[in-house]
Amino acid sequence: MNPVTGVRRHSETVSSRLDGDVLVVVLDNPPVNAVSHSMREGLLAALTTAGRDDVVAIVVTGAGTAFVGGADIREFDAPITTPTLPEVTAALESSAKPVIAAIDGVALGGGLELALACHRRIATARSSFALPEVKLGIVPGAGGTQRLPRLVGLAAALDLVPTGRTVGADEALRLGLVDELVDTDVVAAAVAVATRSRGLSPRRTGALAVPKLRAEETADLVAAATAKAKGRPAPLSAVLLVRSAADLPLATGLAEERATFLALRASPEAAALRHVFFAERAAARVAGLEGVAARPVATIGVVGLGLMGSGIATAAAIAGYSVVGVEQSAEAASAGEMRIADLIARAARSGRTGGADAATVAARVVTGDDLAALAGADLVIEAVIDDHDAKAALFGRLDGIVRPDAILATNTSYLDPDRLAEAVSNPERVIGLHFFSPAHVMRLVEVVRRAGTAPEILATAIAVARRLGKLPVVTGVCEGFIGNRIFSAYRREAEYLLEDGASPQTIDAAMEAHGFAMGPFAVFDLAGLEIAWARRKRTPRDPAVRHVDVADRLCEAGRFGAKVGRGWWDHVDGRRVASPEVAALIAASRAAKGIVPRPVTADEIVARLTGAMVAEGRALLAEGIAARASDIDLVMINGYGFPAYRGGPMWAAEQGARG
Ligand code: 3H9
């Protein structure tokens, strides 16, 4: 013990001090106090110290701005070491002296499990709670599935554990997950409660019975949670474990939970999801931005209020920015404003406006038909038609209107932002912000870094994307950037497969069975075929490269996709149906080239389509367009429906190569 401070160190990450006759145990493992081996060891040692006669109760708290962000995910690739987290939670729960969790910040995963094993939980309003393990392909492994339902009931636990949903402090209080909220010093409040609990026997969560429900009610809740699990092992196991908490003695339930946790922890799916977790953090580290601060941004201009622009404006308003939307005419502007108001209202209804009501969010948006309204904007994002001349002319006009330091961002999918930048007098402020449709929903934003973009502009664009709740991934300049360039290779290979003998039906079915939300032909139909057709018509074709022209024939026949009811599929009452017309066009294309169709298996389809992605991904890395393979994985998962549980194309290929 340090004689001056009275602080006793139990391990590298755990210390304690006496506050009166209450032992305050501090967990300190920056940045989020993840539970590491040293924290588990230290906590057990602190509990031993608490056995002394001069201690009447124990308060456990986190240093800094978190309680505990979960078990240390970096340890998950290594063998388990003792003491394990279940040993620590068992020791906390069985402590003869009352243990109170003082929570200020996140209590996630193993962190929430620690709190659940304490005898009371006191928290601040900014705290939040979740068992997010299923997002990492595992289930809680230290009692979460057994203690949570004892505290909050089956309905809430079946909502929270299989989804990993985060709840704020108010909801946690309502659910009974925390006992008290304070707006003062949470440790002082916990010490006061602890002092009052002197001599009282602790209320042990594990000793509580799960509140009884009628059998039919339980069956309905289980069925709903099972449907949401979409066949993935972790959420499905979470449903079963939570359900069994109502019937099994604590020790049996904990043993089942632990066995499931250990099995899932070792699964390829969990390894892939851990890769995704760390990939997202790695994407935030952008070379050349070390020590570069983002500028403050308060007002965002959006030019073009079609579907894309309205989505961007909606996301910006929800994030709290002042938004100025500009269209070509007053009618188009008011149509855009109505669309934005509708998107905001829908977001508010489904609880995606951060607690603000729709009217408050909508009041942040003004629209009009005069670019002059953008004079005060800090950042202007153009989302007009994807045509170089139109965008360059707009940038030229904006150059004379916006502040000289305002950032100009293009939402182009395919055009060259370097050429667009030539239209403005100080091109270092031009950047690409490539949103995905619908922009208020899709998480991915490709941040297109031009060689001439100033670092401060790049840092600011990334910070804005993050505040919009997006996942920004930096890409260099090339046709289609990371995502659409890989998607083009994917499209090409899908068309080769067609000609070789597969059909839109077999190809889509194979990719959907592989975990894609939609197969490629369903995606082409949803996006519409005419934009790619127009691009093909203006792009010279290399005669040496194999080309499949079925898509051109489809467009010539007016089969532009789902919105006209006909594309690669027929779309009837929202269902996809195989089209004899398309089958005939494919057959004609084969016949014209003398190709005899052969059976193509689902395995070949998956191997060739994912192989095409990987080959293009490697080219992007070699060209320096993508900074790291994991950035490519994030783009394909968050923008193109690649299943996260397979870790992305580059990760999956690496695992496959390792065998
Ligand atoms: C679990 O608990 C299983 C138990 O049931 C087991 C029982 C036996 N471990 O996201 P940020 C790092 S599973 C290790 O940028 P934010 C992160 O890598 C776990 N490291 O900050 C990053 O490092 P770097 C359940 C972690 O403020 C840095 O912290 N828990 C962990 O935007 C900052 O992270 C979860 O799934 C961790 N658990 O968000 C929670 N957490 O600077 C996962 C973070 O080197 N974490 N790091 O890149 C999160 O959701 C967010 O990180 C959090 C902070 C909300 C905590």
XYZ file of C-alpha atoms in Angstrom, residues 168-471:
304
model
C -29.261 3.665 -22.135
C -29.402 4.463 -18.445
C -33.100 5.353 -18.318
C -34.151 2.126 -19.999
C -31.772 0.162 -17.781
C -33.434 1.679 -14.720
C -36.901 0.896 -16.063
C -35.887 -2.700 -16.753
C -34.414 -3.135 -13.273
C -30.955 -3.669 -14.724
C -29.694 -0.845 -12.537
C -31.077 0.025 -9.121
C -30.432 3.741 -9.068
C -29.297 6.594 -11.313
C -27.351 9.512 -9.912
C -26.234 12.779 -11.400
C -23.493 13.310 -8.864
C -20.238 11.428 -8.196
C -21.285 7.819 -8.681
C -18.529 6.404 -6.494
C -19.467 8.692 -3.614
C -23.117 7.687 -4.049
C -22.169 4.012 -4.081
C -20.000 4.430 -0.991
C -22.928 6.077 0.807
C -25.237 3.198 -0.142
C -22.544 0.681 0.795
C -22.108 2.277 4.195
C -25.858 2.057 4.751
C -25.843 -1.617 3.683
C -23.514 -2.506 6.536
C -24.652 -5.745 8.089
C -27.401 -6.337 5.499
C -27.244 -9.621 3.660
C -26.371 -9.104 0.011
C -29.070 -9.508 -2.663
C -27.517 -12.078 -4.978
C -28.771 -11.943 -8.587
C -28.129 -15.658 -9.036
C -30.400 -16.465 -6.110
C -33.384 -14.675 -7.663
C -35.980 -16.658 -9.583
C -36.674 -15.690 -13.199
C -40.116 -14.030 -13.092
C -42.699 -16.559 -14.300
C -44.421 -16.183 -17.665
C -47.250 -18.207 -19.173
C -45.963 -21.045 -21.382
C -47.544 -19.556 -24.530
C -46.013 -16.166 -23.793
C -42.568 -17.718 -23.450
C -43.067 -19.724 -26.642
C -44.006 -16.555 -28.569
C -40.989 -14.655 -27.260
C -38.655 -17.540 -28.097
C -40.140 -17.860 -31.593
C -39.714 -14.129 -32.264
C -36.113 -14.111 -31.015
C -35.308 -17.263 -33.001
C -36.648 -15.718 -36.208
C -34.464 -12.632 -35.657
C -31.386 -14.854 -35.215
C -31.529 -15.672 -38.957
C -29.949 -19.080 -38.404
C -26.682 -17.768 -36.949
C -25.303 -19.998 -34.197
C -24.476 -17.302 -31.613
C -27.888 -15.598 -31.389
C -29.642 -18.969 -31.639
C -27.598 -20.294 -28.720
C -28.279 -17.079 -26.811
C -32.026 -17.653 -27.182
C -31.751 -21.215 -25.865
C -29.530 -20.237 -22.944
C -31.729 -17.338 -21.820
C -34.808 -19.518 -22.181
C -33.237 -22.249 -20.052
C -32.455 -19.786 -17.248
C -36.138 -19.979 -16.320
C -35.956 -23.733 -15.770
C -32.425 -24.663 -14.751
C -30.682 -24.202 -11.419
C -28.078 -21.434 -11.654
C -25.072 -23.773 -11.578
C -26.412 -25.944 -14.419
C -27.342 -22.916 -16.516
C -23.893 -21.382 -15.977
C -22.181 -24.634 -16.967
C -24.221 -24.832 -20.195
C -23.486 -21.210 -20.956
C -19.768 -21.700 -20.430
C -19.629 -24.797 -22.647
C -21.451 -22.936 -25.435
C -19.209 -19.891 -25.016
C -16.048 -22.013 -25.290
C -17.288 -23.878 -28.374
C -18.337 -20.681 -30.169
C -15.176 -18.827 -29.168
C -13.181 -21.384 -31.161
C -15.423 -21.185 -34.246
C -14.322 -19.729 -37.606
C -17.368 -17.445 -37.477
C -16.216 -15.851 -34.206
C -12.689 -15.422 -35.593
C -14.161 -13.693 -38.670
C -16.291 -11.336 -36.564
C -13.294 -10.478 -34.363
C -11.438 -9.660 -37.559
C -14.282 -7.320 -38.536
C -14.203 -5.658 -35.095
C -10.493 -4.907 -35.338
C -10.784 -4.038 -39.051
C -13.192 -1.232 -38.145
C -10.734 0.156 -35.609
C -7.813 -0.203 -38.051
C -9.752 1.707 -40.740
C -9.780 4.695 -38.397
C -5.986 4.854 -38.499
C -5.211 6.732 -41.696
C -1.612 7.201 -42.780
C -0.632 10.849 -42.989
C -3.264 12.037 -40.528
C -1.225 11.513 -37.361
C -1.712 14.627 -35.259
C -3.995 16.270 -37.848
C -7.134 17.712 -36.233
C -10.512 17.834 -37.947
C -12.043 21.261 -38.400
C -15.332 22.086 -36.719
C -18.313 21.646 -39.050
C -21.726 23.040 -38.145
C -23.532 23.501 -41.464
C -23.647 20.997 -44.286
C -24.947 21.885 -47.731
C -26.410 19.182 -49.956
C -26.902 19.927 -53.646
C -29.362 17.619 -55.369
C -32.225 16.323 -53.243
C -33.031 13.137 -55.124
C -32.986 9.830 -53.265
C -29.289 10.051 -52.489
C -29.193 13.732 -51.519
C -32.302 13.384 -49.353
C -30.741 10.425 -47.565
C -27.541 12.369 -46.918
C -29.490 15.420 -45.703
C -31.545 13.195 -43.405
C -28.465 11.567 -41.888
C -26.885 15.013 -41.388
C -29.989 16.453 -39.704
C -30.308 13.440 -37.395
C -26.646 13.883 -36.447
C -27.429 17.456 -35.369
C -25.969 19.444 -38.264
C -27.716 22.446 -39.790
C -28.542 21.370 -43.325
C -29.049 23.536 -46.402
C -30.491 21.553 -49.291
C -30.487 23.040 -52.794
C -32.306 21.833 -55.893
C -32.673 23.201 -59.419
C -36.209 24.521 -58.984
C -38.531 25.501 -56.162
C -40.748 22.489 -56.961
C -37.840 20.060 -56.830
C -36.679 21.657 -53.578
C -40.058 21.277 -51.917
C -40.332 17.677 -53.172
C -36.902 17.061 -51.613
C -37.955 18.716 -48.386
C -41.020 16.481 -48.188
C -38.925 13.404 -48.845
C -36.491 14.405 -46.097
C -39.334 15.121 -43.658
C -40.769 11.687 -44.421
C -37.416 9.938 -43.877
C -36.933 11.829 -40.604
C -40.434 10.917 -39.425
C -39.781 7.247 -40.192
C -36.434 7.363 -38.402
C -38.087 8.970 -35.366
C -40.810 6.306 -35.285
C -38.213 3.544 -35.210
C -36.143 5.286 -32.521
C -33.230 6.253 -34.788
C -33.145 9.993 -34.051
C -31.211 9.782 -30.799
C -34.265 10.657 -28.742
C -35.073 13.872 -30.660
C -38.593 14.195 -32.050
C -39.168 14.430 -35.795
C -40.134 18.127 -35.747
C -36.915 19.099 -33.942
C -34.785 17.190 -36.448
C -36.719 18.474 -39.475
C -36.288 22.057 -38.240
C -32.540 21.674 -38.842
C -33.146 21.473 -42.609
C -33.849 24.358 -44.975
C -34.238 23.868 -48.711
C -34.397 26.141 -51.722
C -33.366 26.602 -55.343
C -30.594 29.164 -54.880
C -26.980 28.037 -54.511
C -26.282 31.355 -52.751
C -27.842 29.817 -49.638
C -24.659 27.744 -49.337
C -22.473 30.798 -48.667
C -22.190 29.952 -44.972
C -21.770 26.162 -45.267
C -18.668 24.493 -43.855
C -19.040 21.499 -46.151
C -21.060 21.076 -49.352
C -21.811 17.596 -50.659
C -22.992 17.405 -54.239
C -25.363 14.562 -55.094
C -26.477 15.603 -58.582
C -26.605 13.386 -61.682
C -23.396 11.309 -62.105
C -22.183 13.213 -65.151
C -18.809 14.919 -65.300
C -19.947 18.069 -67.082
C -22.910 18.593 -64.744
C -20.799 18.119 -61.632
C -17.873 20.184 -62.920
C -20.214 23.058 -63.831
C -21.753 22.901 -60.363
C -18.349 22.940 -58.656
C -17.367 25.922 -60.806
C -20.447 27.833 -59.650
C -20.012 26.799 -56.019
C -16.420 28.031 -56.162
C -17.696 31.586 -56.463
C -20.300 31.205 -53.713
C -18.981 29.174 -50.782
C -16.307 30.390 -48.368
C -12.788 29.858 -49.772
C -12.105 27.335 -47.000
C -15.396 25.419 -47.292
C -14.976 21.757 -48.153
C -16.423 20.560 -51.455
C -17.325 16.884 -51.562
C -18.551 14.872 -54.502
C -20.752 11.838 -54.081
C -19.737 10.458 -57.465
C -19.639 6.680 -57.880
C -17.444 6.471 -60.971
C -16.218 9.901 -62.069
C -12.690 11.141 -61.483
C -12.678 13.585 -58.530
C -9.280 14.888 -59.647
C -10.847 16.184 -62.855
C -13.776 17.666 -60.931
C -11.317 19.452 -58.641
C -9.915 21.284 -61.673
C -13.160 23.282 -61.738
C -12.385 25.051 -58.450
C -9.749 27.607 -57.595
C -8.319 25.847 -54.523
C -8.636 22.155 -55.336
C -7.001 20.951 -52.102
C -10.444 21.312 -50.493
C -12.087 18.841 -52.882
C -12.733 15.314 -51.684
C -15.032 12.394 -52.492
C -17.695 11.227 -50.053
C -19.277 8.213 -51.678
C -22.454 7.299 -49.812
C -24.447 4.150 -50.482
C -28.161 4.135 -51.094
C -30.291 4.592 -49.031
C -27.788 7.005 -47.549
C -29.595 7.537 -44.247
C -29.454 3.775 -43.600
C -26.307 2.342 -45.186
C -23.323 2.482 -42.884
C -20.525 2.617 -45.422
C -19.022 5.835 -46.761
C -16.010 5.645 -49.049
C -13.887 8.715 -48.371
C -12.036 9.360 -51.596
C -8.615 10.773 -50.904
C -7.222 12.641 -53.887
C -3.467 13.082 -54.062
C -4.123 16.825 -53.789
C -6.607 16.743 -50.898
C -5.269 18.589 -47.846
C -4.829 16.304 -44.772
C -7.029 18.594 -42.670
C -9.825 18.246 -45.247
C -9.503 14.470 -45.201
C -9.529 14.394 -41.387
C -12.623 16.604 -41.357
C -14.489 14.497 -43.915
C -13.763 11.360 -41.881
C -14.910 13.044 -38.665
C -18.158 14.190 -40.307
C -18.838 10.702 -41.685
C -18.295 9.274 -38.222
C -20.624 11.800 -36.622
C -23.231 10.780 -39.200
C -22.973 7.325 -37.621
C -21.216 5.961 -40.707
C -18.217 3.724 -41.157
